[in-house]
């Protein structure tokens, strides 16, 4: 229409232009809606799975490693709830009045034990080059979703704050994933390795019937979480580094445990591969999960928008991004529990109890508890 | 009988809040409860329905009783000593004025008077009904019997109505009386912020011979604090601590715990989600505008703003033995505060945040001991901050600056060179029996009393309300402001105070990191 035209020709073009414009507007609206719908259904597609992961349900998980053996007791043993009462360490009853079920107060040496566990874990993991962090425990719900959790479903594990779009975190993995969201990192900055402390809050809705006794399943607990951001080719390596750190920690504490390669039906949507550690809990008479280490490959980074720019400039080719810079790639993220305090406490109390009702403190923790070697029954 | 009833109704100027008065004027939709009181899930409807049947007259309400306050009608009763208030009303009125409280003493006294009279009336009617019942056991003429039956029926109906009124009156009385603040220690200065008295001053501002940074700059330069990522993830006033700052937080908490335990305080960790009624009983307002309290969606639960709340709750609705007192706790928790209404106040960096770690001391004791423990608590705080080498002053807070629960409050303000002024780092309050009357914490004195009017059940002495006190041992972000700003060096590093070094693996210095 920029050229010189006959008036009838011009009018015809104007008409055609108008039609095209209207059609475009409609189609563009449809496109937006389609893209939204596509996003919505596609986001449910779980991560791919490592070829070595056993296929099947809970019973198909493979044992990678077993450390120690169940301690033999020559006296009738107590579970952690009884020990907690007798040694004045745990109060569930007052908490039920103040807050509701599955809340608790820790008292006396149990407080020192929690602090020793966290302090010792921090110092051990820092030695492996992990940067210590504390994190917000209130986050925007969009971050929760981008990490692969469902804040708004029925039976959601997530507490929401009234009148806001904010939630309480169920794990430090969430604010850790959020630190570098919508960022492009330099390859030279990778890997980023964090160990973060936080309190964690979980509704445990839908956990009725599952093991819920005492400290095993609670609404609020302290946890030290490891988080790694790395290049895709390195995530397998770091998955093994993380599980090794966990196994070393629990071995040092003298626990009897097994490391499981979780089967396909037991992986969360984000996990490419997941190693769980279950420790022997004599009071329950069975193994209970004390940690979990997941390789989420690029599932979370594609949602959180965490990319990196490779260092070496690429040759001229179809993959070249802006100007002379290589195209960015998505990082891989991994997360692993270094210490979930209540479950550790179940293990330590139940495994280290003595006939006289006292509990021995494992050696590595003693310097972090002012040298205390034993939790003794208190005189009344 | 009927005349008497009408006379009573006219003589009782029951003050019913705006909310229920609206009910008289409009139909009562089921959704009203959910709409206005979206967070109160308790079934209040039965009481509201009764409001329709009440015969009590509706009067104008005092101007300072707003719809908002009536919407927050508590579900529990404080054991308020109305007789004492009535007998000391001048002192109570002066106290209310001094504290700039909007409590309405006149309304309380009026309601109390009405309640007492109505109570007497109810008892009188009950006695009459009993008399009628007795008479009906004997041999009677049929007309006499009929008359008595009629009378009995009438008495019963009157009683039901009056008893309903009495319940409503008691509720209303509770509601207005709960706003009455605690009495005040005679030594507390009267007035506003500027009237607070300095009890003690320790140290002096450090002189710097180089340009100093504030804690935010130090936090950035030493890679210790990240507000920017937290703003994306959570919002403003949230932060990540990194590297040595994490070790510093843990050292502060560990060291504080060990110091305070030496004074006989029992360490605790507490729930950080509590029922909102507990928050109210401690003297906070979870539901008001500008509330400091975060509520959890779909429940009656809130996040705690201080461990004082779950600590107060541990022994609620209990009778303790005198021999168990005092109970002295030091509790760690994370604390969550909306800081709504704090705009304009100092808000920079770590000074005002939504989430922080705090070690809190809490004492439950006999009334005669609370003054002693208030001084013990402030002494512990002063010793802690002196050990850390801080320059600070201890203030006896003036009446207008006391929260409703506090009989007396000592605040400690420490010098923050980056701000160029003092900032509050701790607060120690003696709440006497304000919280215990709401939480229902009593004790039974040990020595048996002589026979006398005060004797409770059987041979046991009557229970009394305990006194409660609370004091900040360590509020981590504010301590961090002080330590970073006061201990900075010219080369950009920060010295760690000696007492904390053993708790940080011996680290003496936070050094700038090579990049």
PDB file of N, CA, C and O in Angstrom, chain B residues 421-451:
ATOM      1  N   UNK B 421      22.232   6.009  65.316  1.00  0.00           N
ATOM      2  CA  UNK B 421      21.342   6.171  66.467  1.00  0.00           C
ATOM      3  C   UNK B 421      21.220   4.845  67.220  1.00  0.00           C
ATOM      4  O   UNK B 421      21.756   3.824  66.812  1.00  0.00           O
ATOM      5  N   UNK B 422      20.482   4.925  68.335  1.00  0.00           N
ATOM      6  CA  UNK B 422      20.228   3.721  69.116  1.00  0.00           C
ATOM      7  C   UNK B 422      19.041   2.964  68.522  1.00  0.00           C
ATOM      8  O   UNK B 422      18.098   3.574  68.003  1.00  0.00           O
ATOM      9  N   UNK B 423      19.074   1.630  68.613  1.00  0.00           N
ATOM     10  CA  UNK B 423      17.954   0.822  68.156  1.00  0.00           C
ATOM     11  C   UNK B 423      17.659  -0.253  69.183  1.00  0.00           C
ATOM     12  O   UNK B 423      18.571  -0.790  69.821  1.00  0.00           O
ATOM     13  N   UNK B 424      16.380  -0.558  69.351  1.00  0.00           N
ATOM     14  CA  UNK B 424      15.973  -1.532  70.361  1.00  0.00           C
ATOM     15  C   UNK B 424      16.493  -2.921  70.026  1.00  0.00           C
ATOM     16  O   UNK B 424      16.302  -3.407  68.901  1.00  0.00           O
ATOM     17  N   UNK B 425      17.170  -3.550  70.983  1.00  0.00           N
ATOM     18  CA  UNK B 425      17.618  -4.922  70.753  1.00  0.00           C
ATOM     19  C   UNK B 425      16.970  -5.913  71.721  1.00  0.00           C
ATOM     20  O   UNK B 425      17.065  -7.127  71.519  1.00  0.00           O
ATOM     21  N   UNK B 426      16.322  -5.387  72.765  1.00  0.00           N
ATOM     22  CA  UNK B 426      15.618  -6.322  73.639  1.00  0.00           C
ATOM     23  C   UNK B 426      14.573  -5.608  74.471  1.00  0.00           C
ATOM     24  O   UNK B 426      14.584  -4.379  74.595  1.00  0.00           O
ATOM     25  N   UNK B 427      13.691  -6.394  75.083  1.00  0.00           N
ATOM     26  CA  UNK B 427      12.596  -5.873  75.867  1.00  0.00           C
ATOM     27  C   UNK B 427      12.303  -6.865  76.978  1.00  0.00           C
ATOM     28  O   UNK B 427      12.268  -8.078  76.708  1.00  0.00           O
ATOM     29  N   UNK B 428      12.138  -6.387  78.220  1.00  0.00           N
ATOM     30  CA  UNK B 428      11.847  -7.279  79.339  1.00  0.00           C
ATOM     31  C   UNK B 428      10.598  -6.772  80.047  1.00  0.00           C
ATOM     32  O   UNK B 428      10.600  -5.663  80.589  1.00  0.00           O
ATOM     33  N   UNK B 429       9.542  -7.562  80.032  1.00  0.00           N
ATOM     34  CA  UNK B 429       8.267  -7.125  80.608  1.00  0.00           C
ATOM     35  C   UNK B 429       7.847  -7.973  81.793  1.00  0.00           C
ATOM     36  O   UNK B 429       7.983  -9.197  81.767  1.00  0.00           O
ATOM     37  N   UNK B 430       7.323  -7.290  82.808  1.00  0.00           N
ATOM     38  CA  UNK B 430       6.660  -7.978  83.903  1.00  0.00           C
ATOM     39  C   UNK B 430       5.162  -7.847  83.641  1.00  0.00           C
ATOM     40  O   UNK B 430       4.614  -6.752  83.690  1.00  0.00           O
ATOM     41  N   UNK B 431       4.528  -8.971  83.307  1.00  0.00           N
ATOM     42  CA  UNK B 431       3.108  -8.914  82.954  1.00  0.00           C
ATOM     43  C   UNK B 431       2.187  -9.202  84.138  1.00  0.00           C
ATOM     44  O   UNK B 431       0.968  -9.322  83.972  1.00  0.00           O
ATOM     45  N   UNK B 432       2.767  -9.301  85.311  1.00  0.00           N
ATOM     46  CA  UNK B 432       2.047  -9.690  86.536  1.00  0.00           C
ATOM     47  C   UNK B 432       0.995 -10.753  86.208  1.00  0.00           C
ATOM     48  O   UNK B 432       1.322 -11.775  85.630  1.00  0.00           O
ATOM     49  N   UNK B 433      -0.276 -10.517  86.557  1.00  0.00           N
ATOM     50  CA  UNK B 433      -1.270 -11.576  86.341  1.00  0.00           C
ATOM     51  C   UNK B 433      -2.129 -11.347  85.098  1.00  0.00           C
ATOM     52  O   UNK B 433      -3.146 -12.006  84.909  1.00  0.00           O
ATOM     53  N   UNK B 434      -1.715 -10.407  84.250  1.00  0.00           N
ATOM     54  CA  UNK B 434      -2.528 -10.104  83.049  1.00  0.00           C
ATOM     55  C   UNK B 434      -2.664 -11.323  82.145  1.00  0.00           C
ATOM     56  O   UNK B 434      -3.763 -11.703  81.741  1.00  0.00           O
ATOM     57  N   UNK B 435      -1.524 -11.940  81.831  1.00  0.00           N
ATOM     58  CA  UNK B 435      -1.574 -13.112  80.942  1.00  0.00           C
ATOM     59  C   UNK B 435      -2.116 -14.337  81.672  1.00  0.00           C
ATOM     60  O   UNK B 435      -2.876 -15.128  81.110  1.00  0.00           O
ATOM     61  N   UNK B 436      -1.744 -14.477  82.963  1.00  0.00           N
ATOM     62  CA  UNK B 436      -2.157 -15.694  83.659  1.00  0.00           C
ATOM     63  C   UNK B 436      -3.668 -15.739  83.869  1.00  0.00           C
ATOM     64  O   UNK B 436      -4.271 -16.814  83.867  1.00  0.00           O
ATOM     65  N   UNK B 437      -4.294 -14.572  83.993  1.00  0.00           N
ATOM     66  CA  UNK B 437      -5.756 -14.546  84.129  1.00  0.00           C
ATOM     67  C   UNK B 437      -6.434 -14.947  82.829  1.00  0.00           C
ATOM     68  O   UNK B 437      -7.577 -15.398  82.801  1.00  0.00           O
ATOM     69  N   UNK B 438      -5.749 -14.745  81.726  1.00  0.00           N
ATOM     70  CA  UNK B 438      -6.310 -15.107  80.429  1.00  0.00           C
ATOM     71  C   UNK B 438      -5.950 -16.535  80.041  1.00  0.00           C
ATOM     72  O   UNK B 438      -6.746 -17.259  79.456  1.00  0.00           O
ATOM     73  N   UNK B 439      -4.726 -16.926  80.398  1.00  0.00           N
ATOM     74  CA  UNK B 439      -4.278 -18.275  80.065  1.00  0.00           C
ATOM     75  C   UNK B 439      -4.734 -19.290  81.103  1.00  0.00           C
ATOM     76  O   UNK B 439      -4.618 -20.490  80.897  1.00  0.00           O
ATOM     77  N   UNK B 440      -5.214 -18.783  82.254  1.00  0.00           N
ATOM     78  CA  UNK B 440      -5.668 -19.699  83.302  1.00  0.00           C
ATOM     79  C   UNK B 440      -4.528 -20.435  83.981  1.00  0.00           C
ATOM     80  O   UNK B 440      -4.589 -21.644  84.195  1.00  0.00           O
ATOM     81  N   UNK B 441      -3.453 -19.716  84.301  1.00  0.00           N
ATOM     82  CA  UNK B 441      -2.326 -20.354  84.984  1.00  0.00           C
ATOM     83  C   UNK B 441      -2.367 -19.970  86.459  1.00  0.00           C
ATOM     84  O   UNK B 441      -2.194 -18.808  86.821  1.00  0.00           O
ATOM     85  N   UNK B 442      -2.602 -20.962  87.302  1.00  0.00           N
ATOM     86  CA  UNK B 442      -2.710 -20.722  88.739  1.00  0.00           C
ATOM     87  C   UNK B 442      -1.682 -21.568  89.488  1.00  0.00           C
ATOM     88  O   UNK B 442      -1.099 -22.500  88.932  1.00  0.00           O
ATOM     89  N   UNK B 443      -1.504 -21.235  90.763  1.00  0.00           N
ATOM     90  CA  UNK B 443      -0.709 -22.126  91.606  1.00  0.00           C
ATOM     91  C   UNK B 443      -1.410 -22.289  92.936  1.00  0.00           C
ATOM     92  O   UNK B 443      -2.228 -21.448  93.334  1.00  0.00           O
ATOM     93  N   UNK B 444      -1.083 -23.397  93.586  1.00  0.00           N
ATOM     94  CA  UNK B 444      -1.652 -23.634  94.908  1.00  0.00           C
ATOM     95  C   UNK B 444      -0.554 -23.426  95.935  1.00  0.00           C
ATOM     96  O   UNK B 444       0.464 -24.133  95.914  1.00  0.00           O
ATOM     97  N   UNK B 445      -0.762 -22.427  96.832  1.00  0.00           N
ATOM     98  CA  UNK B 445       0.259 -22.168  97.852  1.00  0.00           C
ATOM     99  C   UNK B 445       0.497 -23.410  98.699  1.00  0.00           C
ATOM    100  O   UNK B 445      -0.412 -24.210  98.935  1.00  0.00           O
ATOM    101  N   UNK B 446       1.728 -23.578  99.177  1.00  0.00           N
ATOM    102  CA  UNK B 446       2.087 -24.804  99.889  1.00  0.00           C
ATOM    103  C   UNK B 446       1.551 -24.898 101.295  1.00  0.00           C
ATOM    104  O   UNK B 446       1.036 -25.911 101.715  1.00  0.00           O
ATOM    105  N   UNK B 447       1.750 -23.775 102.063  1.00  0.00           N
ATOM    106  CA  UNK B 447       1.367 -23.874 103.465  1.00  0.00           C
ATOM    107  C   UNK B 447      -0.138 -23.883 103.577  1.00  0.00           C
ATOM    108  O   UNK B 447      -0.806 -23.052 103.014  1.00  0.00           O
ATOM    109  N   UNK B 448      -0.652 -24.832 104.344  1.00  0.00           N
ATOM    110  CA  UNK B 448      -2.112 -24.834 104.533  1.00  0.00           C
ATOM    111  C   UNK B 448      -2.524 -23.578 105.289  1.00  0.00           C
ATOM    112  O   UNK B 448      -1.867 -23.180 106.240  1.00  0.00           O
ATOM    113  N   UNK B 449      -3.614 -22.949 104.832  1.00  0.00           N
ATOM    114  CA  UNK B 449      -4.086 -21.739 105.499  1.00  0.00           C
ATOM    115  C   UNK B 449      -4.833 -22.109 106.758  1.00  0.00           C
ATOM    116  O   UNK B 449      -5.374 -23.200 106.885  1.00  0.00           O
ATOM    117  N   UNK B 450      -4.927 -21.164 107.666  1.00  0.00           N
ATOM    118  CA  UNK B 450      -5.812 -21.337 108.827  1.00  0.00           C
ATOM    119  C   UNK B 450      -7.240 -21.319 108.316  1.00  0.00           C
ATOM    120  O   UNK B 450      -7.515 -20.854 107.227  1.00  0.00           O
ATOM    121  N   UNK B 451      -8.104 -21.863 109.117  1.00  0.00           N
ATOM    122  CA  UNK B 451      -9.520 -21.808 108.722  1.00  0.00           C
ATOM    123  C   UNK B 451      -9.905 -20.358 108.497  1.00  0.00           C
ATOM    124  O   UNK B 451      -9.631 -19.508 109.352  1.00  0.00           O
TER     125      UNK B 451
END
